[in-house]
mmCIF file of C-alpha atoms and ligand atoms in Angstrom:
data_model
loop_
_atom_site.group_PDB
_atom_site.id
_atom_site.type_symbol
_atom_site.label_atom_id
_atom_site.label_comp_id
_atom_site.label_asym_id
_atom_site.label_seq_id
_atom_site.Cartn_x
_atom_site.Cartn_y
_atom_site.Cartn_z
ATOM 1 C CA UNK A 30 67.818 47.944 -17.157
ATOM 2 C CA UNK A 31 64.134 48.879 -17.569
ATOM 3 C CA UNK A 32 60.948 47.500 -15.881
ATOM 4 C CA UNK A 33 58.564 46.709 -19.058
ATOM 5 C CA UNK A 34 55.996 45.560 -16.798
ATOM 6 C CA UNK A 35 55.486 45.491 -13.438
ATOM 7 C CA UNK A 36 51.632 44.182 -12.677
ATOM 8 C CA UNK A 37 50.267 41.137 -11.739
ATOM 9 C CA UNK A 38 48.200 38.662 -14.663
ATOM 10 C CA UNK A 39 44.915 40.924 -13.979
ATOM 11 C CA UNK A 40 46.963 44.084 -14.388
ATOM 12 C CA UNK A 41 46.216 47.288 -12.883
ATOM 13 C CA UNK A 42 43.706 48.754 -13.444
ATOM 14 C CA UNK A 43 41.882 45.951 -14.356
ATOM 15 C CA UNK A 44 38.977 47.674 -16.123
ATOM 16 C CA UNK A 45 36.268 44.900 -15.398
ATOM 17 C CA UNK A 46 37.270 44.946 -11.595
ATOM 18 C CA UNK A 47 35.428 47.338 -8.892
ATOM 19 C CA UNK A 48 37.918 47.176 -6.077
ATOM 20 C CA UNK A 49 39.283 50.061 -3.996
ATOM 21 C CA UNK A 50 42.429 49.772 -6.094
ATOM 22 C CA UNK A 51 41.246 49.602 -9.487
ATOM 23 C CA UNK A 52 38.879 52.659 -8.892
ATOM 24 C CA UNK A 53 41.335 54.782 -7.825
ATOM 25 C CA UNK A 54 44.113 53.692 -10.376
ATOM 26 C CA UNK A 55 41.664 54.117 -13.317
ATOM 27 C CA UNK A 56 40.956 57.571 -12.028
ATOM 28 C CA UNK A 57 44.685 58.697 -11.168
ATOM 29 C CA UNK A 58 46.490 60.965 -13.269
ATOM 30 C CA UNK A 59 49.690 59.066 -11.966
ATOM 31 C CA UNK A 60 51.144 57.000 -14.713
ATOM 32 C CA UNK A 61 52.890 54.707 -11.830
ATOM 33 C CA UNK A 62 49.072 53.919 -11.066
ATOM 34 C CA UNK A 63 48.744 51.926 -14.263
ATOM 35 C CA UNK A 64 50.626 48.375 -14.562
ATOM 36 C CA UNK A 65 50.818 46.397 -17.036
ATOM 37 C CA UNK A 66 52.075 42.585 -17.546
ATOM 38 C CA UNK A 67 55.220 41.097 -16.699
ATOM 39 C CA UNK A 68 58.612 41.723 -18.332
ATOM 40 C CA UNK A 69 62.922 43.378 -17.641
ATOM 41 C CA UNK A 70 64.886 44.524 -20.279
ATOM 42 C CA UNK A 71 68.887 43.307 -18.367
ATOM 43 C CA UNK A 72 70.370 45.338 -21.813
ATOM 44 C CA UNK A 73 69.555 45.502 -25.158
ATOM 45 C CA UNK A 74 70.027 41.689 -25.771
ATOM 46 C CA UNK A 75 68.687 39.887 -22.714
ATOM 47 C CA UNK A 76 64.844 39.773 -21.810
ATOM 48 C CA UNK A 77 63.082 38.428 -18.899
ATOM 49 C CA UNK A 78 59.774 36.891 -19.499
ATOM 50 C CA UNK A 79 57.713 38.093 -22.453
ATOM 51 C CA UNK A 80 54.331 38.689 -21.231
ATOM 52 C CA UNK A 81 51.195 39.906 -23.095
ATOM 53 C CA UNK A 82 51.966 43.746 -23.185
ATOM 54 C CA UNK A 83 55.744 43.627 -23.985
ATOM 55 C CA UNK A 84 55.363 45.047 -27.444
ATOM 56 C CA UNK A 85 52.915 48.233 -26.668
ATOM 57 C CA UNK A 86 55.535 48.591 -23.385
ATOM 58 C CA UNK A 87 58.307 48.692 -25.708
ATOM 59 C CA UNK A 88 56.280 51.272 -28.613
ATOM 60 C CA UNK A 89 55.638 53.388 -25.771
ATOM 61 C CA UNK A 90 59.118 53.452 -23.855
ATOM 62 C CA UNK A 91 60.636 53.985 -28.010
ATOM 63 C CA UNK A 92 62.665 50.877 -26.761
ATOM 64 C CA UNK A 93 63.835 48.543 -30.199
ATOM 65 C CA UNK A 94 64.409 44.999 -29.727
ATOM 66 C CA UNK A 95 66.387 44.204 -32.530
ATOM 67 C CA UNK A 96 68.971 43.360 -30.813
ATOM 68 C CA UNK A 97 67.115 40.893 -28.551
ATOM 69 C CA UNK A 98 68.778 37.656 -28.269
ATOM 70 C CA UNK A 99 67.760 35.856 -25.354
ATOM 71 C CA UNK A 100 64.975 35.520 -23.120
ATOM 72 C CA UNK A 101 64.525 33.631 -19.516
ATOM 73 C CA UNK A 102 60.862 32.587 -18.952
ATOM 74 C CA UNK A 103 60.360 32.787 -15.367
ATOM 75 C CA UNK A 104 57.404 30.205 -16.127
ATOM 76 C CA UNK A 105 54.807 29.206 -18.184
ATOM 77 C CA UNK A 106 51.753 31.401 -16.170
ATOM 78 C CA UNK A 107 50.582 33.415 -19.359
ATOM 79 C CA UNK A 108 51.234 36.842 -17.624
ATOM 80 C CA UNK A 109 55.000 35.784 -18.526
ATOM 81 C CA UNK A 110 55.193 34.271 -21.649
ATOM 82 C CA UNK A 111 52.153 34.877 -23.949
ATOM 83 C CA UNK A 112 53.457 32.819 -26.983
ATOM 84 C CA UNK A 113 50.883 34.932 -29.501
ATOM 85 C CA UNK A 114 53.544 37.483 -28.417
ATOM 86 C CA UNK A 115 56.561 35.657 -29.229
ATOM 87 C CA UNK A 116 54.285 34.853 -32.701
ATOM 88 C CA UNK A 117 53.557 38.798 -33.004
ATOM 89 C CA UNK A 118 57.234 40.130 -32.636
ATOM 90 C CA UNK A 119 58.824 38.137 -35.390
ATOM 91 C CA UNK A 120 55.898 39.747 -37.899
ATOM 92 C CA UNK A 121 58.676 41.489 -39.330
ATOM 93 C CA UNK A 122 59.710 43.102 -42.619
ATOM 94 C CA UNK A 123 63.262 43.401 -41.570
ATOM 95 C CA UNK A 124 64.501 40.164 -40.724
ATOM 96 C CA UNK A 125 63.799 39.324 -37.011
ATOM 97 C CA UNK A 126 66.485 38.251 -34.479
ATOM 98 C CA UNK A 127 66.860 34.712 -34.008
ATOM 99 C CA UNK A 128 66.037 34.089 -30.070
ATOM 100 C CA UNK A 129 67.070 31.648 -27.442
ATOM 101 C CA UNK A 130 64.767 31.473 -24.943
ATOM 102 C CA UNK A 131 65.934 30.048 -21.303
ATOM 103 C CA UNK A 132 63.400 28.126 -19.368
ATOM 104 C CA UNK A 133 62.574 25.314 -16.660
ATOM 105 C CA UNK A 134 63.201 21.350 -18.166
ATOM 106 C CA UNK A 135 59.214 20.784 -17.010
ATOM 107 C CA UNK A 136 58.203 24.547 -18.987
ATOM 108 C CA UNK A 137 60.411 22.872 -22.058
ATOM 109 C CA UNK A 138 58.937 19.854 -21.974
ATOM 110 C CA UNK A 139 55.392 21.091 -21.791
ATOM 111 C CA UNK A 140 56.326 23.368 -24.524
ATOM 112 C CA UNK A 141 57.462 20.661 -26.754
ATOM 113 C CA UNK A 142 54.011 18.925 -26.092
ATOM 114 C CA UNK A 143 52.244 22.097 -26.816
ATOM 115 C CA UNK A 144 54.004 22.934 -29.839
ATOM 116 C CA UNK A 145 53.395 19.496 -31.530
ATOM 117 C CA UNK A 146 49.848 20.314 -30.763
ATOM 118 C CA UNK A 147 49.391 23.329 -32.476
ATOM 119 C CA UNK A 148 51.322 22.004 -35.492
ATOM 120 C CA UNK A 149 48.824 19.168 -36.083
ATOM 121 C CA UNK A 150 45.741 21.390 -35.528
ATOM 122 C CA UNK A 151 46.119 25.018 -35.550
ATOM 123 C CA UNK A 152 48.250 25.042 -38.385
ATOM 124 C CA UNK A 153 46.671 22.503 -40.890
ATOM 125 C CA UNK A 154 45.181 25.201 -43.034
ATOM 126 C CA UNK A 155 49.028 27.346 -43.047
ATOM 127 C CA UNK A 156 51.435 24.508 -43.387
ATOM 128 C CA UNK A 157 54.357 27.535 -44.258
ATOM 129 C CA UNK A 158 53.496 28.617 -40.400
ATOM 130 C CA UNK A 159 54.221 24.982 -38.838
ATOM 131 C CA UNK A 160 57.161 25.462 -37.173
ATOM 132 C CA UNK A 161 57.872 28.916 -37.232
ATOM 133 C CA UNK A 162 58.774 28.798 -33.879
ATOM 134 C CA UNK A 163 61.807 26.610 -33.579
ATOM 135 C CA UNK A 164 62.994 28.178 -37.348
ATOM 136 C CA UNK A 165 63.224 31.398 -34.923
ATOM 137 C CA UNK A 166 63.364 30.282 -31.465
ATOM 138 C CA UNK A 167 65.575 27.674 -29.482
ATOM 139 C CA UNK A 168 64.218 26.536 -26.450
ATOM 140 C CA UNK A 169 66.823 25.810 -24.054
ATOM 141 C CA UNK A 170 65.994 24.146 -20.848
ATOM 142 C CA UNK A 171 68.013 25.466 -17.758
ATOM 143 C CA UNK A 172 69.480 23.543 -14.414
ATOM 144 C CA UNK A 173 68.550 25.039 -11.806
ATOM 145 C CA UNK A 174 71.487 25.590 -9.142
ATOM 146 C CA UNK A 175 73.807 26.035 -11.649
ATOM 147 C CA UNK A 176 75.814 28.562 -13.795
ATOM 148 C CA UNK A 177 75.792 28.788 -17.191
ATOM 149 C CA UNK A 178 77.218 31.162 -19.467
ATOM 150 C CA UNK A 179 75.321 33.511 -21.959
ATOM 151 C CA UNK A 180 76.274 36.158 -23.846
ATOM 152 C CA UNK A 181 79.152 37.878 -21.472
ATOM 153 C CA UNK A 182 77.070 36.730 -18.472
ATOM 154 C CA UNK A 183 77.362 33.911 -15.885
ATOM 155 C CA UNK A 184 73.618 33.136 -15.054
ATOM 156 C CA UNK A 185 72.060 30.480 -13.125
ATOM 157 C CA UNK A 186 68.799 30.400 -11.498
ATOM 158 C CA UNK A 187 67.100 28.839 -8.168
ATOM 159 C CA UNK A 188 63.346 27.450 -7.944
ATOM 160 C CA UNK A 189 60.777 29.408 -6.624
ATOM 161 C CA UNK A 190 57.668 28.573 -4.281
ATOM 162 C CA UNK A 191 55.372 28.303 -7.642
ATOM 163 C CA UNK A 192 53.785 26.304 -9.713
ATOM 164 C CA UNK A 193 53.454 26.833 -13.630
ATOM 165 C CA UNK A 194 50.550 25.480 -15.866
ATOM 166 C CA UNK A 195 52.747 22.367 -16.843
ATOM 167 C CA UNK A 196 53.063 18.979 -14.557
ATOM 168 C CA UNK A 197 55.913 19.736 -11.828
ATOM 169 C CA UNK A 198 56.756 22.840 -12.897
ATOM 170 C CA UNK A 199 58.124 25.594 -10.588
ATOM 171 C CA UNK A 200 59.082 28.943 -11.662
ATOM 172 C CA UNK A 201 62.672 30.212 -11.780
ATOM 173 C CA UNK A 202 64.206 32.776 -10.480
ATOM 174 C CA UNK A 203 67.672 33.871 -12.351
ATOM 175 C CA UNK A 204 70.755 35.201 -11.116
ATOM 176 C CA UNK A 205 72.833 37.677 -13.486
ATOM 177 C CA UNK A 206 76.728 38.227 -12.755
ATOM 178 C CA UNK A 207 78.239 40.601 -15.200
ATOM 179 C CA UNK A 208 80.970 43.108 -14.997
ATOM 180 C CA UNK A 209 81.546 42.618 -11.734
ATOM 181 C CA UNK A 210 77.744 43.344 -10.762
ATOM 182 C CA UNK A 211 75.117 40.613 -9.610
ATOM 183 C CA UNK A 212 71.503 40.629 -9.935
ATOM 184 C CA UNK A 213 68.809 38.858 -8.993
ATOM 185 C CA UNK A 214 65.481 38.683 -10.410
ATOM 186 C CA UNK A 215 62.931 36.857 -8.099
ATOM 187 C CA UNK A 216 59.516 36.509 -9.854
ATOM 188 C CA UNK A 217 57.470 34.630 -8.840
ATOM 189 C CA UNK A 218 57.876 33.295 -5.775
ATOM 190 C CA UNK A 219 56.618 32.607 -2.407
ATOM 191 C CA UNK A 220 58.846 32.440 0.389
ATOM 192 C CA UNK A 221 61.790 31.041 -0.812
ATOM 193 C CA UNK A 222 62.678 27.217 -0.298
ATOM 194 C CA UNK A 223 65.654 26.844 2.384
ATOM 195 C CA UNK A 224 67.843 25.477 -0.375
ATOM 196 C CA UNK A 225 68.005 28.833 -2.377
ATOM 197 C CA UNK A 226 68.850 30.776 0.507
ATOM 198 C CA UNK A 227 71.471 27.868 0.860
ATOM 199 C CA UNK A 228 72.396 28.800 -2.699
ATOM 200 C CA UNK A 229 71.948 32.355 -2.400
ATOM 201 C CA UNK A 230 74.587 32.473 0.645
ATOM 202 C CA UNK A 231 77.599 32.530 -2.050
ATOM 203 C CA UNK A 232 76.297 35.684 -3.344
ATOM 204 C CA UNK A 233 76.110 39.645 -2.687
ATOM 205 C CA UNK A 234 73.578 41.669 -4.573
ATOM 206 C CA UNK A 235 73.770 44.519 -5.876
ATOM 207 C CA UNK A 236 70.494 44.604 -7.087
ATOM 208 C CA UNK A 237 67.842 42.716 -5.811
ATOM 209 C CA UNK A 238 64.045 42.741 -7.634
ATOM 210 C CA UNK A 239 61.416 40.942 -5.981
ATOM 211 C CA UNK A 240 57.683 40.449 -6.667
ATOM 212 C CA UNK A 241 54.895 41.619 -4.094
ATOM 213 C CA UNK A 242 51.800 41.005 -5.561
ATOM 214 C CA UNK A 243 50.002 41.039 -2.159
ATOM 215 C CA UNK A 244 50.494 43.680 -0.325
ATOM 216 C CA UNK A 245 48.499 44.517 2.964
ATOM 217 C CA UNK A 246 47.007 40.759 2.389
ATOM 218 C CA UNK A 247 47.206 38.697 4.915
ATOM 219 C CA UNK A 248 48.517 35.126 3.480
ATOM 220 C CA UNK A 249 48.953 31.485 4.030
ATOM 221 C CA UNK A 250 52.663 30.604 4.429
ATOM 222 C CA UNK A 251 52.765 28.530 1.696
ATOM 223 C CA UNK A 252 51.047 30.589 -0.612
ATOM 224 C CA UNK A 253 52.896 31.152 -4.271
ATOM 225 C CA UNK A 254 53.339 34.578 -3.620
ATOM 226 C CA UNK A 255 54.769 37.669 -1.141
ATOM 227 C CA UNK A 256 53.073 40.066 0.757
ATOM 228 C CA UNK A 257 54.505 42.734 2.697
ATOM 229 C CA UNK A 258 55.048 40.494 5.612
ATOM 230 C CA UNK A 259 56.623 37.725 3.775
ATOM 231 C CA UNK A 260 58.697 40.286 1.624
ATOM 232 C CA UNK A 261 60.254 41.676 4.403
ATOM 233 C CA UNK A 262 60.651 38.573 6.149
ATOM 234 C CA UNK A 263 62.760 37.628 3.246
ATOM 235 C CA UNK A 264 64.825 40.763 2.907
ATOM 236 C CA UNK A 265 65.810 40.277 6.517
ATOM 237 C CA UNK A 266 67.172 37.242 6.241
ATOM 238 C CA UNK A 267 68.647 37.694 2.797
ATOM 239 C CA UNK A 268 70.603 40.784 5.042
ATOM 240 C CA UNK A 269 71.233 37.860 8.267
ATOM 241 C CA UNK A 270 72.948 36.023 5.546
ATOM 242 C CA UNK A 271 75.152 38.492 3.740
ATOM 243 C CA UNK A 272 73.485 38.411 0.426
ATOM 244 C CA UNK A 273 71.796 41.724 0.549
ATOM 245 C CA UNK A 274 73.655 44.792 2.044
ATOM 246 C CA UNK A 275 73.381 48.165 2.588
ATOM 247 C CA UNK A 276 74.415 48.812 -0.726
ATOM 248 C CA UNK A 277 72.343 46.526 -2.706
ATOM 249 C CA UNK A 278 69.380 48.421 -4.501
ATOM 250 C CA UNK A 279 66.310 46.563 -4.183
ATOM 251 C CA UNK A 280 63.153 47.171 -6.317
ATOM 252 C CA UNK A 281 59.645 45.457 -5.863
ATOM 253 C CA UNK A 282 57.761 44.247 -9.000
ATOM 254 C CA UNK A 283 54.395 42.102 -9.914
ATOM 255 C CA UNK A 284 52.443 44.200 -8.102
ATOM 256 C CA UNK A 285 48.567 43.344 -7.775
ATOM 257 C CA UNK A 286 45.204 45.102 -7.266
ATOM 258 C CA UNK A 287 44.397 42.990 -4.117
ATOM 259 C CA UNK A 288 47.444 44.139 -2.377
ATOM 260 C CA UNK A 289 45.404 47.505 -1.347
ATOM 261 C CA UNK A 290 48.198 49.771 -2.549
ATOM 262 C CA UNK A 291 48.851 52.623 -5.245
ATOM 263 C CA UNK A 292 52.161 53.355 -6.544
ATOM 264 C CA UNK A 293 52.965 55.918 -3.648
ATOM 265 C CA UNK A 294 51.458 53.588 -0.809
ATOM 266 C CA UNK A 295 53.474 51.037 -1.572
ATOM 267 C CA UNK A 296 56.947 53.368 -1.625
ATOM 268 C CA UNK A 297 55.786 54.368 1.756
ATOM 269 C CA UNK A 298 55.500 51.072 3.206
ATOM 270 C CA UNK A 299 58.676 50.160 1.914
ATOM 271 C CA UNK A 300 60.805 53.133 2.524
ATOM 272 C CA UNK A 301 59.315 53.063 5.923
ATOM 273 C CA UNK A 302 61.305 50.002 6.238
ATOM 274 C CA UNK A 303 64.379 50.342 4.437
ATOM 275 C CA UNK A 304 64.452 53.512 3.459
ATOM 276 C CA UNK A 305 65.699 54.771 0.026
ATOM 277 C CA UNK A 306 67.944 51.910 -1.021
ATOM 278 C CA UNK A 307 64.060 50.244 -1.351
ATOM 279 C CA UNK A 308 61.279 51.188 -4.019
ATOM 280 C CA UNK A 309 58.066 50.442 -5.746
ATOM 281 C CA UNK A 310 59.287 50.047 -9.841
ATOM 282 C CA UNK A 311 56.634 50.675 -12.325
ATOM 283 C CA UNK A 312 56.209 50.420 -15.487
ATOM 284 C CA UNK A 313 58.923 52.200 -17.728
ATOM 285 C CA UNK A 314 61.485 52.446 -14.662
ATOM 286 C CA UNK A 315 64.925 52.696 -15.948
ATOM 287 C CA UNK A 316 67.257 51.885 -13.460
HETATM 288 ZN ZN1 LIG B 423 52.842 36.307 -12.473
HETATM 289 ZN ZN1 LIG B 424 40.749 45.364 -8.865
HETATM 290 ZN ZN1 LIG B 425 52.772 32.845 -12.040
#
């Protein structure tokens, strides 16, 4: 598994921003420092979200995605799923893989909108690039609360505590069982709703990754996001519950600026915590 990305939508640094954090990331000479926009390679075949930097992430890890098959779009927040992406990667002269790509019913349904959209207008003057998309793409729209299988995997996903860009859509947060090993990738999210601890009761982790784009920030309890406070919070009762052990690895992701906190600063506060079965990923992590 590899972290692609593991900033927040204004990455870090964000070169137009003067805040404490920016300064000192532009300036470090620690490539953790530097984040850039959301995506996790599971394997070789199974990609989550497909944010703006995916393909310079992958030219400078050497990682090929020929093999790519699926994706699950956390949501619809462009920091996740830029589609001029999703447009750039099949610019192929081999032929490129054909996709399914795993997302909320209210992200599909917005999509479908979207897409007739920018067939009627965008494309009027390159009727050969109407419909590109589903030629190379099928959008599949996922229930949450419940398995499905994909590829040699049993996934399913719960809702998270945030809204997308399309009407009553909340992002999802996907479960991975395979070969015996579950993970769970929780981006974004707020606190979580009581019914996906409910749901998350029937499961042990063995690796947990979690966003904190907040850090040090103090933050509204129903705020779309974690801090440090709410991130803990969370672990503790994911441990009161059973689904995270002592042996489940746990790695913190979407990571932003106003959080206060460098790479390092960050490990400390977790490790502090937990110790060494917690850490800060960043970008390139293999894990
Ligand atoms: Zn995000
Ligand atoms: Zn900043
Ligand atoms: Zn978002």
């Amino acid at each position: 598994m590899i972290f692609l990305g593991t900033g927040a939508s204004e990455l870090i640094p964000n070169p137009l921003c003067g805040c404490d954090v920016c300064r000192r990331a532009l300036a470090s000479r620690d490539p953790r420092d530097k984040r850039c926009r959301s995506a996790f390679l599971l394997d070789g075949e199974n990609m989550i979200d497909c944010g703006p930097d995916v393909m310079s992430a992958c030219a400078k890890e050497g990682i090929s995605l020929q093999d790519l098959k699926h994706i699950f779009l956390t949501h619809s927040h462009s920091d996740h799923f830029a589609s001029v992406t999703l447009e750039n990667l099949q610019m192929c002269v081999t032929e490129p893989p054909k996709l399914e790509i795993y997302l909320s019913r209210e992200a599909w349904d917005g999509y479908q909108r979207l897409g007739e959209v920018l067939t009627r207008q965008d494309y009027t003057n390159y009727p050969e690039k109407a419909g590109r998309w589903p030629k190379q793409c099928t959008f599949i729209p996922v229930e949450p609360f419940t398995e499905f299988p994909v590829g040699g995997m049993t996934v399913s996903a719960v809702v998270g505590r945030h809204p997308g860009m399309f009407g009553g859509e909340q992002s999802l947060n996907y479960l991975f069982q395979k070969d015996g090993k579950t993970t769970f990738y929780a981006c974004d999210t707020g606190l979580f709703y009581p019914e996906t601890f409910e749901y998350l009761k029937k499961f042990r982790l063995d690796t947990l990754i979690i966003e904190c784009v907040f850090g040090k920030l103090p933050l509204q309890r129903d705020k779309q996001h974690m801090n440090l406070e709410f991130l803990f919070e969370t672990i503790d009762q994911l441990t009161a519950q059973g689904t995270v052990d002592a042996d489940t690895h746990m790695y913190i992701t979407h990571v932003g600026h106003k959080g206060g906190l460098l790479h390092e600063e960050l490990n400390e506060a977790l490790q502090a915590r937990y110790g060494s079965r917690i850490c800060a990923a960043y970008d390139g992590l293999r894990i």
